[in-house]
């Protein structure tokens, strides 16, 4: 049912991204530190994923995540950028972000225009929104991982 390497659980403190202006596009993406990216299973391809996420042990929301080559490091390192399908009143840099990746949507792509990029991300959000309603996906929303205080349990 799940692709190789999935489900994947990860957590880490939200850091500043590369200021590509995601928020200005209406699609802010929270970035993980390098150590979290380095812990990704080898078999996970770059591209767009969907799953669940929460901030500082709060409510669990749907998310889409882009795993891509990080331009800041001349594309030698990966980055993980999570857009949570929820409107937060404030930024949450420095907070603990927990994610559970469940499904793969599409490979990384280069877009001809900003409009094409925005349209693709909106389509990704629709795919994620629907896929996560399936019972086998919904069950992960309740996972202890999102609320445990035991750091040992955080990454599986
Ligand atoms: P950066 O380049 O620093 O990643 P972005 O424009 O991508 O800047 O904005 C990301 C930040 O926006 C996150 O680190 C977080 O603090 C905040 N944020 C607010 N709402 C969301 C959301 N729904 N999903 C992800 N990040 C959000
Ligand atoms: Mg970002």
PDB file of C-alpha atoms and ligand atoms in Angstrom:
ATOM      1  CA  UNK A   1       0.000   0.000   0.000  1.00  0.00           C
ATOM      2  CA  UNK A   2       2.820   2.444   0.861  1.00  0.00           C
ATOM      3  CA  UNK A   3       5.747   3.253  -1.414  1.00  0.00           C
ATOM      4  CA  UNK A   4       9.223   2.193  -0.346  1.00  0.00           C
ATOM      5  CA  UNK A   5      10.495   4.188   2.615  1.00  0.00           C
ATOM      6  CA  UNK A   6       6.970   5.250   3.666  1.00  0.00           C
ATOM      7  CA  UNK A   7       5.494   5.973   6.150  1.00  0.00           C
ATOM      8  CA  UNK A   8       8.377   8.163   7.285  1.00  0.00           C
ATOM      9  CA  UNK A   9       8.252  10.046  10.600  1.00  0.00           C
ATOM     10  CA  UNK A  10      10.494  13.081  11.152  1.00  0.00           C
ATOM     11  CA  UNK A  11      10.725  15.976  13.571  1.00  0.00           C
ATOM     12  CA  UNK A  12      12.867  19.020  14.108  1.00  0.00           C
ATOM     13  CA  UNK A  13      12.985  22.714  14.891  1.00  0.00           C
ATOM     14  CA  UNK A  14      11.729  25.018  12.124  1.00  0.00           C
ATOM     15  CA  UNK A  15      14.527  27.118  10.622  1.00  0.00           C
ATOM     16  CA  UNK A  16      14.624  30.033   8.188  1.00  0.00           C
ATOM     17  CA  UNK A  17      14.421  28.925   4.566  1.00  0.00           C
ATOM     18  CA  UNK A  18      16.114  30.536   1.608  1.00  0.00           C
ATOM     19  CA  UNK A  19      13.563  33.320   1.376  1.00  0.00           C
ATOM     20  CA  UNK A  20      12.190  32.275  -1.969  1.00  0.00           C
ATOM     21  CA  UNK A  21       9.061  34.126  -1.054  1.00  0.00           C
ATOM     22  CA  UNK A  22       6.752  31.159  -0.546  1.00  0.00           C
ATOM     23  CA  UNK A  23       4.693  33.177   1.876  1.00  0.00           C
ATOM     24  CA  UNK A  24       4.192  35.921  -0.687  1.00  0.00           C
ATOM     25  CA  UNK A  25       2.718  33.250  -2.975  1.00  0.00           C
ATOM     26  CA  UNK A  26       0.299  32.326  -0.203  1.00  0.00           C
ATOM     27  CA  UNK A  27       2.072  29.017   0.313  1.00  0.00           C
ATOM     28  CA  UNK A  28       4.530  29.311   3.227  1.00  0.00           C
ATOM     29  CA  UNK A  29       6.854  26.315   3.590  1.00  0.00           C
ATOM     30  CA  UNK A  30       8.489  25.483   6.917  1.00  0.00           C
ATOM     31  CA  UNK A  31      12.066  24.260   6.581  1.00  0.00           C
ATOM     32  CA  UNK A  32      13.793  21.519   8.582  1.00  0.00           C
ATOM     33  CA  UNK A  33      17.460  21.671   9.611  1.00  0.00           C
ATOM     34  CA  UNK A  34      20.074  19.726   7.689  1.00  0.00           C
ATOM     35  CA  UNK A  35      20.234  16.927  10.280  1.00  0.00           C
ATOM     36  CA  UNK A  36      16.584  16.016   9.678  1.00  0.00           C
ATOM     37  CA  UNK A  37      17.075  16.029   5.912  1.00  0.00           C
ATOM     38  CA  UNK A  38      20.155  13.826   6.286  1.00  0.00           C
ATOM     39  CA  UNK A  39      18.018  11.235   8.118  1.00  0.00           C
ATOM     40  CA  UNK A  40      15.705  10.712   5.128  1.00  0.00           C
ATOM     41  CA  UNK A  41      15.696   7.140   3.857  1.00  0.00           C
ATOM     42  CA  UNK A  42      17.835   6.783   0.730  1.00  0.00           C
ATOM     43  CA  UNK A  43      14.967   5.317  -1.267  1.00  0.00           C
ATOM     44  CA  UNK A  44      12.779   8.431  -0.979  1.00  0.00           C
ATOM     45  CA  UNK A  45      12.971  10.249  -4.304  1.00  0.00           C
ATOM     46  CA  UNK A  46      12.846  14.009  -4.572  1.00  0.00           C
ATOM     47  CA  UNK A  47       9.393  15.358  -5.348  1.00  0.00           C
ATOM     48  CA  UNK A  48       6.165  16.239  -3.605  1.00  0.00           C
ATOM     49  CA  UNK A  49       4.705  14.145  -0.756  1.00  0.00           C
ATOM     50  CA  UNK A  50       1.606  14.333   1.422  1.00  0.00           C
ATOM     51  CA  UNK A  51       1.002  13.422   5.027  1.00  0.00           C
ATOM     52  CA  UNK A  52       0.249  14.835   8.471  1.00  0.00           C
ATOM     53  CA  UNK A  53       2.021  17.518  10.519  1.00  0.00           C
ATOM     54  CA  UNK A  54       1.767  19.381  13.806  1.00  0.00           C
ATOM     55  CA  UNK A  55       3.562  22.236  15.565  1.00  0.00           C
ATOM     56  CA  UNK A  56       4.686  22.017  19.214  1.00  0.00           C
ATOM     57  CA  UNK A  57       2.386  19.083  19.936  1.00  0.00           C
ATOM     58  CA  UNK A  58      -0.689  20.991  18.722  1.00  0.00           C
ATOM     59  CA  UNK A  59      -3.494  19.815  16.447  1.00  0.00           C
ATOM     60  CA  UNK A  60      -2.532  17.547  13.557  1.00  0.00           C
ATOM     61  CA  UNK A  61      -3.198  18.956  10.073  1.00  0.00           C
ATOM     62  CA  UNK A  62      -2.782  17.782   6.503  1.00  0.00           C
ATOM     63  CA  UNK A  63       0.436  18.791   4.798  1.00  0.00           C
ATOM     64  CA  UNK A  64       2.259  18.685   1.471  1.00  0.00           C
ATOM     65  CA  UNK A  65       6.048  18.477   1.479  1.00  0.00           C
ATOM     66  CA  UNK A  66       8.570  19.165  -1.206  1.00  0.00           C
ATOM     67  CA  UNK A  67      11.787  17.188  -0.979  1.00  0.00           C
ATOM     68  CA  UNK A  68      14.173  18.829  -3.386  1.00  0.00           C
ATOM     69  CA  UNK A  69      17.688  19.785  -4.217  1.00  0.00           C
ATOM     70  CA  UNK A  70      18.751  22.761  -2.172  1.00  0.00           C
ATOM     71  CA  UNK A  71      19.932  25.636  -4.407  1.00  0.00           C
ATOM     72  CA  UNK A  72      21.727  27.195  -1.440  1.00  0.00           C
ATOM     73  CA  UNK A  73      24.165  24.283  -1.437  1.00  0.00           C
ATOM     74  CA  UNK A  74      24.486  24.250  -5.247  1.00  0.00           C
ATOM     75  CA  UNK A  75      22.045  21.332  -5.383  1.00  0.00           C
ATOM     76  CA  UNK A  76      24.370  18.959  -3.524  1.00  0.00           C
ATOM     77  CA  UNK A  77      22.083  18.742  -0.480  1.00  0.00           C
ATOM     78  CA  UNK A  78      18.391  18.039  -0.168  1.00  0.00           C
ATOM     79  CA  UNK A  79      15.843  20.237   1.566  1.00  0.00           C
ATOM     80  CA  UNK A  80      12.455  19.389   3.107  1.00  0.00           C
ATOM     81  CA  UNK A  81       9.806  22.114   2.903  1.00  0.00           C
ATOM     82  CA  UNK A  82       6.432  21.546   4.544  1.00  0.00           C
ATOM     83  CA  UNK A  83       3.280  23.477   3.763  1.00  0.00           C
ATOM     84  CA  UNK A  84       0.594  22.793   6.373  1.00  0.00           C
ATOM     85  CA  UNK A  85      -3.019  22.989   5.181  1.00  0.00           C
ATOM     86  CA  UNK A  86      -4.007  25.366   7.950  1.00  0.00           C
ATOM     87  CA  UNK A  87      -3.909  29.115   8.455  1.00  0.00           C
ATOM     88  CA  UNK A  88      -1.731  29.954  11.458  1.00  0.00           C
ATOM     89  CA  UNK A  89      -2.049  33.362  13.164  1.00  0.00           C
ATOM     90  CA  UNK A  90       1.743  33.705  13.440  1.00  0.00           C
ATOM     91  CA  UNK A  91       5.013  32.313  12.147  1.00  0.00           C
ATOM     92  CA  UNK A  92       6.431  29.396  14.114  1.00  0.00           C
ATOM     93  CA  UNK A  93      10.172  29.574  13.540  1.00  0.00           C
ATOM     94  CA  UNK A  94      11.949  27.749  16.359  1.00  0.00           C
ATOM     95  CA  UNK A  95       8.958  25.496  17.094  1.00  0.00           C
ATOM     96  CA  UNK A  96       9.032  21.711  16.953  1.00  0.00           C
ATOM     97  CA  UNK A  97       7.531  20.479  13.681  1.00  0.00           C
ATOM     98  CA  UNK A  98       6.546  16.825  13.443  1.00  0.00           C
ATOM     99  CA  UNK A  99       5.631  15.222  10.138  1.00  0.00           C
ATOM    100  CA  UNK A 100       4.519  11.832   8.938  1.00  0.00           C
ATOM    101  CA  UNK A 101       5.008  11.298   5.199  1.00  0.00           C
ATOM    102  CA  UNK A 102       2.524   8.846   3.728  1.00  0.00           C
ATOM    103  CA  UNK A 103       2.307   9.228  -0.041  1.00  0.00           C
ATOM    104  CA  UNK A 104       4.104  10.473  -3.124  1.00  0.00           C
ATOM    105  CA  UNK A 105       2.383  12.917  -5.472  1.00  0.00           C
ATOM    106  CA  UNK A 106       4.858  13.800  -8.238  1.00  0.00           C
ATOM    107  CA  UNK A 107       8.514  14.345  -9.106  1.00  0.00           C
ATOM    108  CA  UNK A 108      10.271  17.702  -8.819  1.00  0.00           C
ATOM    109  CA  UNK A 109       9.704  19.921 -11.821  1.00  0.00           C
ATOM    110  CA  UNK A 110      10.981  23.149 -13.277  1.00  0.00           C
ATOM    111  CA  UNK A 111       8.220  25.599 -13.992  1.00  0.00           C
ATOM    112  CA  UNK A 112       8.081  28.042 -16.892  1.00  0.00           C
ATOM    113  CA  UNK A 113       6.280  30.683 -14.882  1.00  0.00           C
ATOM    114  CA  UNK A 114       5.223  31.546 -11.382  1.00  0.00           C
ATOM    115  CA  UNK A 115       1.591  30.984 -12.388  1.00  0.00           C
ATOM    116  CA  UNK A 116       2.421  27.412 -13.481  1.00  0.00           C
ATOM    117  CA  UNK A 117       4.193  26.780 -10.179  1.00  0.00           C
ATOM    118  CA  UNK A 118       1.288  28.086  -8.122  1.00  0.00           C
ATOM    119  CA  UNK A 119      -1.215  26.043 -10.170  1.00  0.00           C
ATOM    120  CA  UNK A 120       0.854  22.878  -9.606  1.00  0.00           C
ATOM    121  CA  UNK A 121       1.050  23.428  -5.843  1.00  0.00           C
ATOM    122  CA  UNK A 122      -2.687  24.052  -5.645  1.00  0.00           C
ATOM    123  CA  UNK A 123      -3.252  20.791  -7.528  1.00  0.00           C
ATOM    124  CA  UNK A 124      -0.894  19.016  -5.078  1.00  0.00           C
ATOM    125  CA  UNK A 125      -2.953  20.368  -2.194  1.00  0.00           C
ATOM    126  CA  UNK A 126      -6.161  18.967  -3.717  1.00  0.00           C
ATOM    127  CA  UNK A 127      -4.526  15.539  -4.176  1.00  0.00           C
ATOM    128  CA  UNK A 128      -3.268  15.560  -0.566  1.00  0.00           C
ATOM    129  CA  UNK A 129      -6.608  16.729   0.803  1.00  0.00           C
ATOM    130  CA  UNK A 130      -8.449  13.836  -0.863  1.00  0.00           C
ATOM    131  CA  UNK A 131      -5.853  11.108  -0.312  1.00  0.00           C
ATOM    132  CA  UNK A 132      -5.655  11.817   3.425  1.00  0.00           C
ATOM    133  CA  UNK A 133      -9.409  11.208   3.875  1.00  0.00           C
ATOM    134  CA  UNK A 134      -8.901   7.471   3.289  1.00  0.00           C
ATOM    135  CA  UNK A 135      -9.162   5.480   6.517  1.00  0.00           C
ATOM    136  CA  UNK A 136      -5.690   3.944   6.158  1.00  0.00           C
ATOM    137  CA  UNK A 137      -4.286   7.504   5.998  1.00  0.00           C
ATOM    138  CA  UNK A 138      -6.572   8.991   8.667  1.00  0.00           C
ATOM    139  CA  UNK A 139      -5.345   6.472  11.223  1.00  0.00           C
ATOM    140  CA  UNK A 140      -1.921   8.147  11.206  1.00  0.00           C
ATOM    141  CA  UNK A 141      -3.469  11.421  12.286  1.00  0.00           C
ATOM    142  CA  UNK A 142      -4.061   9.769  15.687  1.00  0.00           C
ATOM    143  CA  UNK A 143      -0.519   8.450  16.010  1.00  0.00           C
ATOM    144  CA  UNK A 144       1.140   8.883  19.446  1.00  0.00           C
ATOM    145  CA  UNK A 145       4.155  10.274  17.595  1.00  0.00           C
ATOM    146  CA  UNK A 146       2.462  13.676  17.356  1.00  0.00           C
ATOM    147  CA  UNK A 147       1.983  14.144  21.095  1.00  0.00           C
ATOM    148  CA  UNK A 148       4.587  12.089  22.918  1.00  0.00           C
ATOM    149  CA  UNK A 149       7.085  13.832  25.187  1.00  0.00           C
ATOM    150  CA  UNK A 150       9.510  11.008  24.758  1.00  0.00           C
ATOM    151  CA  UNK A 151      12.117  12.183  22.297  1.00  0.00           C
ATOM    152  CA  UNK A 152      13.126   8.568  21.702  1.00  0.00           C
ATOM    153  CA  UNK A 153       9.752   7.970  20.076  1.00  0.00           C
ATOM    154  CA  UNK A 154       9.956  10.976  17.803  1.00  0.00           C
ATOM    155  CA  UNK A 155      11.673   9.451  14.805  1.00  0.00           C
ATOM    156  CA  UNK A 156      10.897   5.994  13.591  1.00  0.00           C
TER     157      UNK A 156
HETATM  158  P1  LIG B   1      11.224  30.679   4.667  1.00  0.00           P
HETATM  159  O1  LIG B   1      12.003  31.017   3.431  1.00  0.00           O
HETATM  160  O2  LIG B   1      11.868  31.194   5.929  1.00  0.00           O
HETATM  161  O3  LIG B   1      10.915  29.209   4.753  1.00  0.00           O
HETATM  162  P2  LIG B   1       8.434  31.081   3.905  1.00  0.00           P
HETATM  163  O4  LIG B   1       7.929  32.245   3.114  1.00  0.00           O
HETATM  164  O5  LIG B   1       8.492  29.753   3.201  1.00  0.00           O
HETATM  165  O6  LIG B   1       9.848  31.491   4.515  1.00  0.00           O
HETATM  166  O7  LIG B   1       7.524  30.953   5.219  1.00  0.00           O
HETATM  167  C1  LIG B   1       7.705  29.841   6.067  1.00  0.00           C
HETATM  168  C2  LIG B   1       7.310  30.120   7.506  1.00  0.00           C
HETATM  169  O8  LIG B   1       5.943  30.533   7.567  1.00  0.00           O
HETATM  170  C3  LIG B   1       7.389  28.872   8.355  1.00  0.00           C
HETATM  171  O9  LIG B   1       8.708  28.668   8.851  1.00  0.00           O
HETATM  172  C4  LIG B   1       6.385  29.181   9.473  1.00  0.00           C
HETATM  173  O10 LIG B   1       7.021  29.868  10.533  1.00  0.00           O
HETATM  174  C5  LIG B   1       5.376  30.117   8.801  1.00  0.00           C
HETATM  175  N1  LIG B   1       4.077  29.486   8.461  1.00  0.00           N
HETATM  176  C6  LIG B   1       2.874  30.078   8.723  1.00  0.00           C
HETATM  177  N2  LIG B   1       1.862  29.313   8.294  1.00  0.00           N
HETATM  178  C7  LIG B   1       2.407  28.200   7.738  1.00  0.00           C
HETATM  179  C8  LIG B   1       1.843  27.030   7.125  1.00  0.00           C
HETATM  180  N3  LIG B   1       0.512  26.884   6.994  1.00  0.00           N
HETATM  181  N4  LIG B   1       2.702  26.077   6.682  1.00  0.00           N
HETATM  182  C9  LIG B   1       4.030  26.229   6.812  1.00  0.00           C
HETATM  183  N5  LIG B   1       4.628  27.317   7.370  1.00  0.00           N
HETATM  184  C10 LIG B   1       3.829  28.305   7.842  1.00  0.00           C
HETATM  185 MG1  LIG B   2      10.025  28.143   3.116  1.00  0.00          MG
END
